[in-house]
mmCIF file of C-alpha atoms in Angstrom:
data_model
loop_
_atom_site.group_PDB
_atom_site.id
_atom_site.type_symbol
_atom_site.label_atom_id
_atom_site.label_comp_id
_atom_site.label_asym_id
_atom_site.label_seq_id
_atom_site.Cartn_x
_atom_site.Cartn_y
_atom_site.Cartn_z
ATOM 1 C CA MET A 12 0.023 -0.107 0.096
ATOM 2 C CA ASN A 13 1.267 3.543 -0.480
ATOM 3 C CA GLY A 14 -0.118 7.065 0.474
ATOM 4 C CA GLY A 15 -2.623 7.355 -2.435
ATOM 5 C CA PRO A 16 -1.543 9.679 -5.399
ATOM 6 C CA SER A 17 2.058 10.214 -5.883
ATOM 7 C CA GLY A 18 4.051 13.559 -4.793
ATOM 8 C CA PHE A 19 2.936 16.040 -2.673
ATOM 9 C CA ASN A 20 -0.365 16.681 -4.425
ATOM 10 C CA ASN A 21 -2.947 18.309 -1.903
ATOM 11 C CA ALA A 22 -0.186 17.981 1.147
ATOM 12 C CA PRO A 23 2.033 21.358 1.260
ATOM 13 C CA VAL A 24 2.353 20.905 4.930
ATOM 14 C CA THR A 25 3.978 17.705 4.819
ATOM 15 C CA ARG A 26 6.047 18.937 1.934
ATOM 16 C CA THR A 27 7.433 21.759 4.235
ATOM 17 C CA VAL A 28 7.943 19.593 7.104
ATOM 18 C CA VAL A 29 9.992 17.111 4.667
ATOM 19 C CA ILE A 30 12.140 19.830 3.069
ATOM 20 C CA ALA A 31 12.703 21.252 6.301
ATOM 21 C CA SER A 32 13.891 18.360 7.899
ATOM 22 C CA VAL A 33 16.351 17.662 4.917
ATOM 23 C CA LEU A 34 17.583 20.960 4.740
ATOM 24 C CA PHE A 35 18.189 21.254 8.850
ATOM 25 C CA THR A 36 19.717 17.552 8.773
ATOM 26 C CA VAL A 37 22.234 18.314 5.846
ATOM 27 C CA LEU A 38 23.387 21.712 7.182
ATOM 28 C CA PHE A 39 24.162 20.398 10.941
ATOM 29 C CA GLY A 40 25.692 17.465 9.005
ATOM 30 C CA ILE A 41 28.244 19.668 7.047
ATOM 31 C CA ARG A 42 29.022 21.556 9.781
ATOM 32 C CA GLY A 43 29.884 18.169 12.041
ATOM 33 C CA ARG A 44 27.324 19.657 14.657
ATOM 34 C CA SER A 45 25.042 16.467 14.102
ATOM 35 C CA SER A 46 26.072 14.913 17.182
ATOM 36 C CA LYS A 47 24.904 17.617 19.385
ATOM 37 C CA LEU A 48 21.373 18.153 18.166
ATOM 38 C CA GLY A 49 19.892 16.067 20.820
ATOM 39 C CA TRP A 50 18.950 17.951 23.680
ATOM 40 C CA SER A 51 19.093 17.243 27.428
ATOM 41 C CA TYR A 52 16.671 18.480 30.518
ATOM 42 C CA GLN A 53 19.856 20.789 31.427
ATOM 43 C CA ASP A 54 20.015 22.027 28.226
ATOM 44 C CA ILE A 55 16.473 23.821 28.255
ATOM 45 C CA PHE A 56 16.026 24.792 31.995
ATOM 46 C CA LYS A 57 19.676 25.136 33.059
ATOM 47 C CA LYS A 58 21.609 26.586 30.027
ATOM 48 C CA LEU A 59 18.545 28.124 28.513
ATOM 49 C CA GLN A 60 19.133 26.184 25.008
ATOM 50 C CA ILE A 61 15.570 26.621 23.509
ATOM 51 C CA TRP A 62 17.119 26.474 20.454
ATOM 52 C CA LYS A 63 17.958 22.716 20.747
ATOM 53 C CA LEU A 64 14.046 22.256 21.116
ATOM 54 C CA ILE A 65 13.424 24.198 17.777
ATOM 55 C CA VAL A 66 16.115 22.128 15.855
ATOM 56 C CA SER A 67 15.217 18.942 17.032
ATOM 57 C CA VAL A 68 11.791 19.340 15.782
ATOM 58 C CA PHE A 69 12.985 18.955 12.455
ATOM 59 C CA ALA A 70 16.771 17.589 12.128
ATOM 60 C CA PHE A 71 17.876 14.050 12.331
ATOM 61 C CA SER A 72 20.791 12.928 14.130
ATOM 62 C CA SER A 73 22.032 10.326 11.602
ATOM 63 C CA THR A 74 21.332 10.072 7.641
ATOM 64 C CA PRO A 75 20.032 6.496 8.420
ATOM 65 C CA GLU A 76 17.330 7.863 10.725
ATOM 66 C CA LEU A 77 16.778 11.093 8.045
ATOM 67 C CA VAL A 78 15.924 8.047 5.233
ATOM 68 C CA ILE A 79 13.641 6.180 7.622
ATOM 69 C CA GLY A 80 11.967 9.301 8.799
ATOM 70 C CA ILE A 81 11.269 11.082 5.754
ATOM 71 C CA TYR A 82 9.844 7.965 3.946
ATOM 72 C CA LEU A 83 7.443 7.540 7.209
ATOM 73 C CA LEU A 84 6.535 11.783 6.692
ATOM 74 C CA TYR A 85 6.046 11.302 3.077
ATOM 75 C CA PHE A 86 3.728 8.239 3.651
ATOM 76 C CA PHE A 87 1.554 9.846 6.291
ATOM 77 C CA ARG A 88 0.850 12.553 3.745
ATOM 78 C CA VAL A 89 -2.603 10.638 3.655
ATOM 79 C CA PHE A 90 -3.541 12.312 6.926
ATOM 80 C CA GLU A 91 -3.368 16.011 5.311
ATOM 81 C CA ARG A 92 -4.993 14.743 2.391
ATOM 82 C CA GLN A 93 -8.047 13.157 4.466
ATOM 83 C CA ILE A 94 -8.375 15.964 7.334
ATOM 84 C CA GLY A 95 -7.172 19.275 5.280
ATOM 85 C CA SER A 96 -4.098 21.213 5.393
ATOM 86 C CA ASN A 97 -5.346 23.110 8.625
ATOM 87 C CA LYS A 98 -6.389 20.519 10.597
ATOM 88 C CA TYR A 99 -3.240 18.786 9.467
ATOM 89 C CA SER A 100 -1.506 21.932 10.755
ATOM 90 C CA VAL A 101 -3.085 21.892 14.206
ATOM 91 C CA PHE A 102 -1.912 18.088 14.546
ATOM 92 C CA ILE A 103 1.600 18.920 13.891
ATOM 93 C CA PHE A 104 1.605 21.289 16.541
ATOM 94 C CA PHE A 105 -0.375 19.475 18.997
ATOM 95 C CA SER A 106 1.881 16.227 18.524
ATOM 96 C CA VAL A 107 5.313 18.425 18.636
ATOM 97 C CA ILE A 108 4.159 19.878 21.595
ATOM 98 C CA VAL A 109 2.507 17.287 23.710
ATOM 99 C CA SER A 110 5.529 14.822 22.975
ATOM 100 C CA LEU A 111 8.160 17.547 24.100
ATOM 101 C CA LEU A 112 6.291 18.066 27.493
ATOM 102 C CA LEU A 113 6.108 14.716 28.181
ATOM 103 C CA GLU A 114 9.746 13.873 27.431
ATOM 104 C CA VAL A 115 10.435 16.789 29.678
ATOM 105 C CA LEU A 116 8.370 15.653 32.547
ATOM 106 C CA VAL A 117 9.751 12.050 32.193
ATOM 107 C CA LEU A 118 13.417 13.084 32.234
ATOM 108 C CA LYS A 119 12.493 15.326 35.234
ATOM 109 C CA LEU A 120 10.906 12.318 36.900
ATOM 110 C CA LEU A 121 13.313 9.506 36.012
ATOM 111 C CA ARG A 122 16.424 11.252 36.585
ATOM 112 C CA ASP A 123 18.097 8.223 34.572
ATOM 113 C CA PRO A 124 22.073 9.443 33.490
ATOM 114 C CA SER A 125 21.805 7.244 30.346
ATOM 115 C CA MET A 126 18.220 8.836 29.366
ATOM 116 C CA THR A 127 19.662 12.353 29.792
ATOM 117 C CA ILE A 128 20.123 13.315 26.107
ATOM 118 C CA MET A 129 17.449 12.983 23.884
ATOM 119 C CA THR A 130 17.982 12.136 19.933
ATOM 120 C CA SER A 131 16.709 14.470 17.393
ATOM 121 C CA GLY A 132 14.189 14.629 14.716
ATOM 122 C CA PRO A 133 10.263 14.919 14.292
ATOM 123 C CA TYR A 134 9.464 11.868 16.384
ATOM 124 C CA GLY A 135 6.421 13.155 17.754
ATOM 125 C CA LEU A 136 4.709 14.008 14.654
ATOM 126 C CA ILE A 137 6.176 10.590 12.786
ATOM 127 C CA PHE A 138 4.727 8.265 15.921
ATOM 128 C CA SER A 139 1.585 10.177 16.696
ATOM 129 C CA SER A 140 0.769 9.279 13.217
ATOM 130 C CA PHE A 141 0.633 5.938 14.057
ATOM 131 C CA VAL A 142 -2.058 6.033 16.306
ATOM 132 C CA PRO A 143 -4.374 7.192 12.962
ATOM 133 C CA PHE A 144 -2.756 4.736 10.723
ATOM 134 C CA TYR A 145 -3.518 1.877 13.076
ATOM 135 C CA PHE A 146 -7.072 2.978 13.425
ATOM 136 C CA ASP A 147 -7.928 4.247 10.216
ATOM 137 C CA ILE A 148 -6.330 2.911 7.585
ATOM 138 C CA PRO A 149 -7.616 -0.555 6.415
ATOM 139 C CA VAL A 150 -5.784 -3.327 5.573
ATOM 140 C CA SER A 151 -5.998 -4.265 1.776
ATOM 141 C CA THR A 152 -3.869 -7.479 1.379
ATOM 142 C CA GLN A 153 -2.525 -10.375 3.596
ATOM 143 C CA PHE A 154 0.150 -12.776 2.680
ATOM 144 C CA ARG A 155 2.118 -15.357 4.285
ATOM 145 C CA VAL A 156 6.089 -15.684 4.602
ATOM 146 C CA LEU A 157 7.480 -18.789 6.145
ATOM 147 C CA GLY A 158 4.367 -19.403 8.140
ATOM 148 C CA PHE A 159 3.806 -16.091 9.248
ATOM 149 C CA GLN A 160 1.172 -13.854 8.401
ATOM 150 C CA PHE A 161 1.986 -10.157 7.078
ATOM 151 C CA SER A 162 -0.221 -7.383 5.295
ATOM 152 C CA ASN A 163 0.385 -4.327 3.273
ATOM 153 C CA LYS A 164 0.956 -2.214 6.516
ATOM 154 C CA THR A 165 3.459 -4.463 8.005
ATOM 155 C CA PHE A 166 6.528 -2.420 6.227
ATOM 156 C CA THR A 167 5.624 0.480 7.623
ATOM 157 C CA TYR A 168 5.168 -0.704 10.856
ATOM 158 C CA LEU A 169 8.547 -2.417 10.487
ATOM 159 C CA ALA A 170 10.009 1.019 9.480
ATOM 160 C CA GLY A 171 8.656 2.581 12.277
ATOM 161 C CA LEU A 172 9.958 -0.092 14.907
ATOM 162 C CA GLN A 173 13.546 0.342 13.263
ATOM 163 C CA LEU A 174 13.468 3.875 13.603
ATOM 164 C CA LEU A 175 12.094 3.934 17.522
ATOM 165 C CA LEU A 176 15.023 1.730 18.281
ATOM 166 C CA SER A 177 17.623 3.422 16.245
ATOM 167 C CA SER A 178 19.481 5.312 19.273
ATOM 168 C CA TRP A 179 17.747 2.740 21.794
ATOM 169 C CA LYS A 180 16.681 4.763 25.031
ATOM 170 C CA ARG A 181 17.371 8.230 23.532
ATOM 171 C CA SER A 182 14.775 7.473 20.473
ATOM 172 C CA LEU A 183 12.511 4.961 22.599
ATOM 173 C CA LEU A 184 11.454 7.841 24.547
ATOM 174 C CA PRO A 185 10.308 10.664 21.942
ATOM 175 C CA GLY A 186 8.641 7.749 19.955
ATOM 176 C CA ILE A 187 6.677 6.279 22.776
ATOM 177 C CA CYS A 188 5.773 10.178 24.020
ATOM 178 C CA GLY A 189 4.627 10.588 20.007
ATOM 179 C CA ILE A 190 2.567 7.452 20.457
ATOM 180 C CA LEU A 191 0.629 8.836 23.484
ATOM 181 C CA ALA A 192 0.415 12.634 22.187
ATOM 182 C CA GLY A 193 -1.523 10.738 19.171
ATOM 183 C CA LEU A 194 -3.742 9.181 21.498
ATOM 184 C CA LEU A 195 -4.438 12.503 23.056
ATOM 185 C CA HIS A 196 -5.581 13.894 19.872
ATOM 186 C CA ARG A 197 -7.540 10.834 19.068
ATOM 187 C CA LEU A 198 -9.210 11.353 22.072
ATOM 188 C CA ASN A 199 -10.130 14.837 20.984
ATOM 189 C CA VAL A 200 -8.787 15.994 24.402
ATOM 190 C CA PHE A 201 -9.483 19.703 25.088
ATOM 191 C CA HIS A 202 -11.611 19.054 21.839
ATOM 192 C CA ILE A 203 -8.302 19.577 19.977
ATOM 193 C CA ARG A 204 -9.693 18.163 16.500
ATOM 194 C CA ARG A 205 -12.549 20.916 16.281
ATOM 195 C CA LEU A 206 -9.484 23.830 16.254
ATOM 196 C CA LYS A 207 -8.372 25.405 13.189
ATOM 197 C CA PHE A 208 -5.741 28.012 12.597
ATOM 198 C CA PRO A 209 -6.207 30.929 10.847
ATOM 199 C CA ASN A 210 -6.658 30.296 6.879
ATOM 200 C CA PHE A 211 -3.696 32.600 5.966
ATOM 201 C CA ILE A 212 -1.487 29.994 8.145
ATOM 202 C CA ALA A 213 -2.169 27.035 6.354
ATOM 203 C CA SER A 214 -2.452 28.634 3.058
ATOM 204 C CA PHE A 215 1.152 30.168 3.608
ATOM 205 C CA PHE A 216 2.431 26.411 2.701
ATOM 206 C CA SER A 217 0.426 26.284 -0.330
ATOM 207 C CA ARG A 218 1.844 29.519 -1.674
ATOM 208 C CA LEU A 219 5.303 28.366 -0.983
ATOM 209 C CA SER A 220 7.181 27.873 -4.611
ATOM 210 C CA TRP A 221 8.635 25.059 -3.779
ATOM 211 C CA PRO A 222 7.798 22.712 -6.710
ATOM 212 C CA SER A 223 5.635 19.787 -6.097
ATOM 213 C CA MET A 224 6.922 16.011 -6.561
ATOM 214 C CA GLY A 225 5.301 13.889 -8.658
ATOM 215 C CA SER A 226 2.045 14.302 -11.044
ATOM 216 C CA ALA A 227 -1.601 14.608 -10.583
ATOM 217 C CA SER A 228 -3.557 11.260 -10.123
ATOM 218 C CA PRO A 229 -4.936 9.961 -13.408
ATOM 219 C CA THR A 230 -8.252 10.865 -12.644
ATOM 220 C CA GLU A 231 -7.203 14.380 -11.608
ATOM 221 C CA GLN A 232 -5.670 14.721 -15.323
ATOM 222 C CA GLY A 233 -9.027 13.705 -16.939
ATOM 223 C CA ARG A 234 -10.938 16.414 -15.079
ATOM 224 C CA ASN A 235 -12.798 18.956 -16.847
ATOM 225 C CA VAL A 236 -11.349 22.630 -16.548
ATOM 226 C CA VAL A 237 -14.916 23.648 -15.614
ATOM 227 C CA GLY A 238 -16.360 21.387 -13.590
ATOM 228 C CA ASN A 239 -15.355 18.561 -10.975
ATOM 229 C CA ALA A 240 -16.864 15.738 -12.587
ATOM 230 C CA PRO A 241 -14.121 13.455 -14.663
ATOM 231 C CA THR A 242 -14.473 13.080 -18.355
ATOM 232 C CA SER A 243 -15.616 10.109 -20.216
ATOM 233 C CA ALA A 244 -12.040 9.383 -21.081
ATOM 234 C CA ALA A 245 -11.081 9.425 -17.594
ATOM 235 C CA LEU A 246 -13.877 7.260 -16.338
ATOM 236 C CA GLN A 247 -12.558 5.066 -19.311
ATOM 237 C CA VAL A 248 -9.157 4.737 -17.900
ATOM 238 C CA GLU A 249 -10.661 3.323 -14.354
ATOM 239 C CA GLY A 250 -12.601 0.866 -16.562
ATOM 240 C CA ILE A 251 -15.898 2.373 -15.921
ATOM 241 C CA HIS A 252 -18.150 3.415 -18.937
ATOM 242 C CA PRO A 253 -20.418 6.500 -17.885
ATOM 243 C CA ALA A 254 -23.577 4.972 -19.057
ATOM 244 C CA ARG A 255 -23.332 2.228 -16.306
ATOM 245 C CA LEU A 256 -23.047 5.056 -13.474
ATOM 246 C CA SER A 257 -26.205 6.687 -13.486
ATOM 247 C CA SER A 258 -27.711 3.160 -13.191
ATOM 248 C CA THR A 259 -25.940 2.146 -10.442
ATOM 249 C CA VAL A 260 -26.404 2.642 -6.458
ATOM 250 C CA ASN A 261 -24.254 4.805 -5.034
ATOM 251 C CA PRO A 262 -21.655 3.364 -2.571
ATOM 252 C CA PRO A 263 -21.753 3.642 1.461
ATOM 253 C CA GLU A 264 -20.662 6.948 2.508
ATOM 254 C CA ASP A 265 -18.160 5.552 5.144
ATOM 255 C CA SER A 266 -16.504 3.408 2.304
ATOM 256 C CA ILE A 267 -15.730 6.466 0.157
ATOM 257 C CA ALA A 268 -14.563 8.031 3.336
ATOM 258 C CA THR A 269 -12.193 4.836 3.948
ATOM 259 C CA LEU A 270 -10.653 5.338 0.314
ATOM 260 C CA VAL A 271 -10.650 9.205 0.588
ATOM 261 C CA SER A 272 -8.347 8.616 3.949
ATOM 262 C CA MET A 273 -5.708 6.911 2.106
ATOM 263 C CA GLY A 274 -5.437 9.756 -0.151
ATOM 264 C CA PHE A 275 -7.290 8.824 -3.252
ATOM 265 C CA ASP A 276 -9.490 11.298 -5.039
ATOM 266 C CA ARG A 277 -13.357 10.906 -3.870
ATOM 267 C CA ASN A 278 -15.039 10.783 -7.476
ATOM 268 C CA SER A 279 -12.339 8.014 -8.031
ATOM 269 C CA ALA A 280 -13.295 6.448 -4.791
ATOM 270 C CA ARG A 281 -16.718 6.145 -5.679
ATOM 271 C CA GLN A 282 -16.127 5.008 -8.986
ATOM 272 C CA ALA A 283 -13.845 1.841 -7.745
ATOM 273 C CA LEU A 284 -16.482 0.913 -5.370
ATOM 274 C CA ILE A 285 -19.182 0.838 -7.979
ATOM 275 C CA ARG A 286 -16.923 -1.517 -10.092
ATOM 276 C CA ALA A 287 -15.724 -3.339 -6.922
ATOM 277 C CA ARG A 288 -20.028 -4.000 -6.220
ATOM 278 C CA ASN A 289 -18.877 -2.056 -2.941
ATOM 279 C CA ASP A 290 -15.867 -4.460 -1.762
ATOM 280 C CA ILE A 291 -13.224 -2.261 -0.094
ATOM 281 C CA ASN A 292 -10.386 -4.316 -0.552
ATOM 282 C CA ALA A 293 -11.228 -5.176 -4.168
ATOM 283 C CA ALA A 294 -11.940 -1.059 -5.131
ATOM 284 C CA THR A 295 -8.652 -0.470 -3.188
ATOM 285 C CA ASN A 296 -6.657 -2.572 -5.672
ATOM 286 C CA ILE A 297 -8.459 -1.064 -8.423
ATOM 287 C CA LEU A 298 -7.020 2.335 -7.748
ATOM 288 C CA LEU A 299 -3.472 1.139 -6.879
ATOM 289 C CA GLU A 300 -3.562 -0.760 -9.979
ATOM 290 C CA SER A 301 -5.038 2.594 -12.006
ATOM 291 C CA GLN A 302 -1.830 4.395 -11.048
ATOM 292 C CA THR A 303 0.612 2.097 -12.759
ATOM 293 C CA HIS A 304 -1.193 2.769 -16.154
#
């Protein structure tokens, strides 16, 4: 399973976070300061090096962590497409702040010398995203290897596990705090899921001049300029004849919402469900196959 249509289409906030992570990591790596990116309780409350908290939100401590982290951030762009850039910005802000506060609290309570310095990187955001990934992204395929059963979600979990254990305790604590922050967001504490930033904040990311990676989805390429409905050519690419659509019962809204949450266009999701006779797993395969043509 992938994160929906390729590239950063409809995911400008994710694009900004990914670019910032790469730039900060490379910048501090070139200057030979990547080993000093981690922060400690003493750095923040004794030396008042607040800049370390800010940098730790973006810059990874090593290249392997950067590669895995960027892959996961790119994959989880599906959630920005699902809830919109504005609410996703709130999710990022909440995840980062809450996970950092939890880390500070744990360090203060444990006083463990081996855990004084935390690794850097957007661990709060990445591991918070595993909460909606677990609850909201369905399994579309399953397979067995050497008697063990795996799914299309297994490799994402393995990438997360590798990142979680990359620096042992120094990365384990930020990862766990990120998961807790994601759970608190899902529980809607302080009604956080209703909160929105002023529109100019979220739209700022859309106005950035950095070019988008990837191309639009097949259905988006086949849209009419005037309307939102796909053209006959786009429908035929999906293997659906327009004449059959009018006589077909609309698919359930929850099934459409599930496919949209995976990053697919709403009209494409609806058409795939019609073709698959409302079988969501078959519809997912149809949408994924259509992107390879």
